[in-house]
Short mmCIF file of C-alpha atoms (C1' of nucleotides) in Angstrom, two decimals:
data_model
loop_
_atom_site.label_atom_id
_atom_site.label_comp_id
_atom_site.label_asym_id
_atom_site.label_seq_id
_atom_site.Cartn_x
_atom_site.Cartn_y
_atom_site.Cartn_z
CA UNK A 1388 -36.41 20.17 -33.07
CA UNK A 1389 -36.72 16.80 -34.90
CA UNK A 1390 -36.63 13.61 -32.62
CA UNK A 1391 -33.78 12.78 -34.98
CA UNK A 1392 -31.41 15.15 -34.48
CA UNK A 1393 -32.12 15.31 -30.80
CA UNK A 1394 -30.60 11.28 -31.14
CA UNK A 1395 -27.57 12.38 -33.50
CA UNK A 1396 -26.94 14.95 -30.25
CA UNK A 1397 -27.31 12.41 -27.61
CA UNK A 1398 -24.59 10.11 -30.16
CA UNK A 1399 -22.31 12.58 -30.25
CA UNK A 1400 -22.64 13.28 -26.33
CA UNK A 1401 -22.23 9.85 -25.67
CA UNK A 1402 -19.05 9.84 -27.98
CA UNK A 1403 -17.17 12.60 -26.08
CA UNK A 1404 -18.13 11.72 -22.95
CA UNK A 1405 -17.79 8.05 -22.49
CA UNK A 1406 -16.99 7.54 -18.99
CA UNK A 1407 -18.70 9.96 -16.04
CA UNK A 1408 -15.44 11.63 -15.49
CA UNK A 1409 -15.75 11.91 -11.54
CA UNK A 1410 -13.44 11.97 -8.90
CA UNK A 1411 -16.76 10.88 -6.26
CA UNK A 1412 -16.07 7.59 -4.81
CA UNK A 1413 -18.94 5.58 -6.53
CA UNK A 1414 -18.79 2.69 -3.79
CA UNK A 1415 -19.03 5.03 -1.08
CA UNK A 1416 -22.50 6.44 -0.78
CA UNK A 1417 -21.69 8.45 2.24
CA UNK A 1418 -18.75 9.93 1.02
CA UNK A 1419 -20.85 10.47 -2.45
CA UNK A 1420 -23.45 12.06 -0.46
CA UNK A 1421 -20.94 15.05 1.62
CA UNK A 1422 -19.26 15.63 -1.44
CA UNK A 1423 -22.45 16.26 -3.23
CA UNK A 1424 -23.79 18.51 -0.85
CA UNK A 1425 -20.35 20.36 -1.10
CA UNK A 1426 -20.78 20.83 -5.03
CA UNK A 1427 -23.12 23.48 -4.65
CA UNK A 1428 -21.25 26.97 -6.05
CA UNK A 1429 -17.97 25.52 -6.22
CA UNK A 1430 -16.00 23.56 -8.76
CA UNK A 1431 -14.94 20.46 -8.93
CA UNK A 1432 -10.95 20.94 -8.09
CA UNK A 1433 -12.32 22.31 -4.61
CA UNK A 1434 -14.54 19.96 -3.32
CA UNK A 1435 -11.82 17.07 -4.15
CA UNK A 1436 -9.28 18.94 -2.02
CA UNK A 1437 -11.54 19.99 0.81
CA UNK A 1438 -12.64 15.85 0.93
CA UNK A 1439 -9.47 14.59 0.90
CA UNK A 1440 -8.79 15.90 4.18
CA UNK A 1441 -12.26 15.85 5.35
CA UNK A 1442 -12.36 12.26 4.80
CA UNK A 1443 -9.15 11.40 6.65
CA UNK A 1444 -10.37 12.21 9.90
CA UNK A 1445 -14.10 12.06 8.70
CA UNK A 1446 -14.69 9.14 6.37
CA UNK A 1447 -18.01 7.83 7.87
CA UNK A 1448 -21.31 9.54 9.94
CA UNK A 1449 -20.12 8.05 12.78
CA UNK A 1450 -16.43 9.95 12.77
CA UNK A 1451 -18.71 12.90 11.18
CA UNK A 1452 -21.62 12.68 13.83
CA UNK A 1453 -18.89 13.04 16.61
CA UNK A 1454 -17.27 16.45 15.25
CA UNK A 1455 -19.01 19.93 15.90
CA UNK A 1456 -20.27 21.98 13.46
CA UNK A 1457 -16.92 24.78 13.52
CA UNK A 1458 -14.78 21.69 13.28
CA UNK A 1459 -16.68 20.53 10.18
CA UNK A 1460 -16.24 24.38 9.37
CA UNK A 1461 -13.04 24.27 9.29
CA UNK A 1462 -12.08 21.80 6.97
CA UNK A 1463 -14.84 23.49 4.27
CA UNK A 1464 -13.88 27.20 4.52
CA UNK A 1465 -12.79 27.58 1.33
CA UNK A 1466 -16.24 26.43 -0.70
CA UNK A 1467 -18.85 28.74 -0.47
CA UNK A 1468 -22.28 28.29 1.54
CA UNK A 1469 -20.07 26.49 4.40
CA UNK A 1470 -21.96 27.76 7.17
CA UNK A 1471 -25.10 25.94 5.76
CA UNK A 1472 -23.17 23.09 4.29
CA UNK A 1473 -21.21 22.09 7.55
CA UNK A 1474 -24.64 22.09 9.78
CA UNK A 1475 -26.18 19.53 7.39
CA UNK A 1476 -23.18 17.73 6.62
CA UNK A 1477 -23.21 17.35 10.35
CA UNK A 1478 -27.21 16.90 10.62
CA UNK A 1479 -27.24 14.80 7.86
CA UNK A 1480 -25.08 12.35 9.79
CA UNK A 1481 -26.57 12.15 13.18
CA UNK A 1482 -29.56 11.19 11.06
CA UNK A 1483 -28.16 8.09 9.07
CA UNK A 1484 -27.27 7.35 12.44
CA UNK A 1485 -30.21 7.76 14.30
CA UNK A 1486 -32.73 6.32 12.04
CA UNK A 1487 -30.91 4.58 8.79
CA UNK A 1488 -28.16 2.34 10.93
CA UNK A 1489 -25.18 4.70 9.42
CA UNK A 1490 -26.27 3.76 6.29
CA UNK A 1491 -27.30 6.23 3.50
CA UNK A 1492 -31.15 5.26 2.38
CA UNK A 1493 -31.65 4.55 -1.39
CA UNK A 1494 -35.26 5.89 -2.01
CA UNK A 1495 -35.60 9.34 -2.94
CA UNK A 1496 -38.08 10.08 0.08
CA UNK A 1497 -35.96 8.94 2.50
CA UNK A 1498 -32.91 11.13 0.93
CA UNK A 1499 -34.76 14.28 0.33
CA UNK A 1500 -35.79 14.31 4.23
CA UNK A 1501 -32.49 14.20 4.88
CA UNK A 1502 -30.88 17.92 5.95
CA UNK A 1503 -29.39 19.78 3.03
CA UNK A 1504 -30.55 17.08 0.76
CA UNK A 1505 -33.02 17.95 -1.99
CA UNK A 1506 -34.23 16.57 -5.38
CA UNK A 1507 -30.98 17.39 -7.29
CA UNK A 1508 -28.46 15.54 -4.85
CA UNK A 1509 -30.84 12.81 -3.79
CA UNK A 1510 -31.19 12.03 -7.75
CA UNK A 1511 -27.23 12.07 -7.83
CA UNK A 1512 -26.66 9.48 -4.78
CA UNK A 1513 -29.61 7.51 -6.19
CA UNK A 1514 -28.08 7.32 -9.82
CA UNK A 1515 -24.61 7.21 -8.99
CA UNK A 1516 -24.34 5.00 -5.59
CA UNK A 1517 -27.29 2.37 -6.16
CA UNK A 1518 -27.67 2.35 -9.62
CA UNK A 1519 -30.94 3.83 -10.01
CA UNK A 1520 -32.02 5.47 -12.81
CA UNK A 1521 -32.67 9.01 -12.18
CA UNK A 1522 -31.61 12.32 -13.79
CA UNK A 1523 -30.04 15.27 -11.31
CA UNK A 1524 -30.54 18.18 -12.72
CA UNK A 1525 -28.86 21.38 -11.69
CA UNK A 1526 -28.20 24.81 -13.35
CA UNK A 1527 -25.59 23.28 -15.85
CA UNK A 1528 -27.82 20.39 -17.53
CA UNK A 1529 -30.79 22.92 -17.34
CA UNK A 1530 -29.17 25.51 -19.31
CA UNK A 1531 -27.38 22.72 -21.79
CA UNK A 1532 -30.62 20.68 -22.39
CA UNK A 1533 -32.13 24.04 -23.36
CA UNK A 1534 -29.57 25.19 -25.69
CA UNK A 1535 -29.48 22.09 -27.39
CA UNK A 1536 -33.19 21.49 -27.96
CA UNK A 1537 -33.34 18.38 -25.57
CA UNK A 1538 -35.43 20.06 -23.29
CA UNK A 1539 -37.36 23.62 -22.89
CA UNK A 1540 -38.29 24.53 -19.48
CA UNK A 1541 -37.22 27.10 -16.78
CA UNK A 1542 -38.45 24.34 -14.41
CA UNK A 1543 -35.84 21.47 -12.80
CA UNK A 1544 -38.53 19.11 -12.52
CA UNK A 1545 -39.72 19.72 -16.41
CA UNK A 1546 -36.08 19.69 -17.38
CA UNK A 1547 -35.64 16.40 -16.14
CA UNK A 1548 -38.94 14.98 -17.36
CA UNK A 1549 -38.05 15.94 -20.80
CA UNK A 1550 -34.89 14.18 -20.51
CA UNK A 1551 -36.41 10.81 -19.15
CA UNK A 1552 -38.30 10.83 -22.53
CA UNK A 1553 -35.45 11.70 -24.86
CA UNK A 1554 -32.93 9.32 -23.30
CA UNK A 1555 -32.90 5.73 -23.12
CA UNK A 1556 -33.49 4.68 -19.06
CA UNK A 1557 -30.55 2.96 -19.14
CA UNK A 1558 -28.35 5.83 -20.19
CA UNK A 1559 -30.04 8.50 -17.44
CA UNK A 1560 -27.16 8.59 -15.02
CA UNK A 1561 -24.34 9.26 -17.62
CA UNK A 1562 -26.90 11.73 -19.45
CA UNK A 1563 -26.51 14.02 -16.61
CA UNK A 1564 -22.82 13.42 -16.69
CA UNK A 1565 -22.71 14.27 -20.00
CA UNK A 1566 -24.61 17.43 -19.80
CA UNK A 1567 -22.72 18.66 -16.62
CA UNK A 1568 -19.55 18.58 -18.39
CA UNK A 1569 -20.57 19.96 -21.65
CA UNK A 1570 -22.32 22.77 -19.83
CA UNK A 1571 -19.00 23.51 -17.78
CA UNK A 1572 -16.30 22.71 -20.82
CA UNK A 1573 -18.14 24.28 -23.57
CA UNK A 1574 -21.77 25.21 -23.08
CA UNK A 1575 -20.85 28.11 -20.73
CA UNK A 1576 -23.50 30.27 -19.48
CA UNK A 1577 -21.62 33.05 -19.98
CA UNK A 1578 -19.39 32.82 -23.01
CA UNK A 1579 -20.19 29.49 -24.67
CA UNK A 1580 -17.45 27.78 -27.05
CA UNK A 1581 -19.68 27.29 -29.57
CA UNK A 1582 -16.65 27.69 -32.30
CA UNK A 1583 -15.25 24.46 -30.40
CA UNK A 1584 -18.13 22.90 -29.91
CA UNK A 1585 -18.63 19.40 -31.48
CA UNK A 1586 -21.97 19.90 -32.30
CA UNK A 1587 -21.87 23.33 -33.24
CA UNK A 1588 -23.58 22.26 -36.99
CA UNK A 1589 -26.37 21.44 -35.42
CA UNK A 1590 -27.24 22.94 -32.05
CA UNK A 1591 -30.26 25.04 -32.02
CA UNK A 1592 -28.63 27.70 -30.36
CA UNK A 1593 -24.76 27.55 -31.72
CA UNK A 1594 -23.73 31.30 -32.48
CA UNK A 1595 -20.48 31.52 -34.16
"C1'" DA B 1417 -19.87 43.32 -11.07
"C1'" DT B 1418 -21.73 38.92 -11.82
"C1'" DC B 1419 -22.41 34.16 -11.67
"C1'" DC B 1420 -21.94 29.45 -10.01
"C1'" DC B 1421 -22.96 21.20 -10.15
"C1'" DG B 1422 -28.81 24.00 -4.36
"C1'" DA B 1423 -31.61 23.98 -0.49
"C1'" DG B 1424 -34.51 25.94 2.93
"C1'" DG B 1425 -37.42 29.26 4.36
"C1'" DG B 1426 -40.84 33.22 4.08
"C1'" DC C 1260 -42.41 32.98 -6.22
"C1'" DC C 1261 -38.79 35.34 -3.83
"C1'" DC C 1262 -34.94 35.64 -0.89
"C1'" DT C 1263 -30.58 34.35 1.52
"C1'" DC C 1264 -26.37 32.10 2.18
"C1'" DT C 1265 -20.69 31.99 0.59
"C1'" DG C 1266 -15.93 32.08 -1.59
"C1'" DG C 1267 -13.92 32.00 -5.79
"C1'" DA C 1268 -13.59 32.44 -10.85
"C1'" DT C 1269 -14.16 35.40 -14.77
#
DNA sequence: ATCCCGAGGG
DNA sequence: CCCTCTGGAT
């Protein structure tokens, strides 16, 4: 994999993906934060219907701190994991309000100690609500760094290493956008578009 | 049947 | 490192 065609891949990334294409209220850390924490195992669509109701009784920890866990429950049925999600979502905001003032912290310490909060979502809020530059990387970019020859690692953490040297700094945040939504649109895990794919000349692992 | 925008726990 | 938790999509 030649440095040069991993550049003509980031290009072309960066070309079909402009914008982070995200329904997550950017100026809204908390908000940012639940939704995150919902994303896990279930799509997009989902999460953006289960918050906008969530969020109209629920749209700070306070409001959140104040509701029990099976109320929480309620509203979050229909993602998967919601018996773990709704006791953190609920944890989670007792503790901004107990020791962060109802405010969401913005160092990746303070975010990973917070409940249901680990690397992957903490380098989400951290990139996407204060602007620092971090790369989340889940299942999707994993498996779509791979494929493309941007990265090879079974390990998150070398995933994401790999991708802080290949991409500019200040392009880190949309990287992962850009990754997350080729690896859902095209790079499948399953069945992968490659005979759509824009970059199907020269990705490593294109099978046509 | 199998897998998914993870995290926590053993 | 392995397991479990969950509904929904394929």
């Amino acid at each position: 994999m030649t440095q040069a065609l991993q550049q003509e891949i980031l290009r072309r990334l960066e070309k079909h993906y402009p914008r982070p294409k995200t329904a997550l209220n950017h100026a809204n850390p908390f908000q940012l934060l639940v939704a995150t924490i919902l994303s896990a195992q279930c799509t997009d669509e989902r999460v953006n219907k289960i918050t906008a109701e969530l969020f109209r009784c629920c749209p700070n920890p306070a409001a959140m701190a104040e509701r029990s866990e099976d109320e929480i429950a309620e509203y979050i049925r229909s993602a998967g994991l919601w018996q773990a999600k709704a006791k953190n979502i609920k944890a989670t905001a007792a503790l901004l309000l107990k020791k962060h003032d109802g405010r969401v912290p913005d160092t990746r310490e303070e975010l990973m100690a917070l409940p249901g909060v680990g690397r992957k979502t903490a380098n989400v809020i951290l990139s996407n609500a204060f602007g620092v530059p971090a790369i989340a990387v889940d299942t999707h970019v994993q498996r779509t760094a791979n494929r493309l020859g941007l990265a090879s690692s079974d390990n998150p953490n070398a995933v994401e290493r790999q991708l802080m040297e290949v991409v500019p700094e200040s392009r880190w945040s949309d990287a992962h956008h850009w990754l997350i939504y080729h690896g859902r649109q095209l790079c499948r895990a399953r069945s992968p578009l490659c005979g759509q794919c824009f970059l199907r000349d020269i990705c490593p692992s294109a099978r046509l």
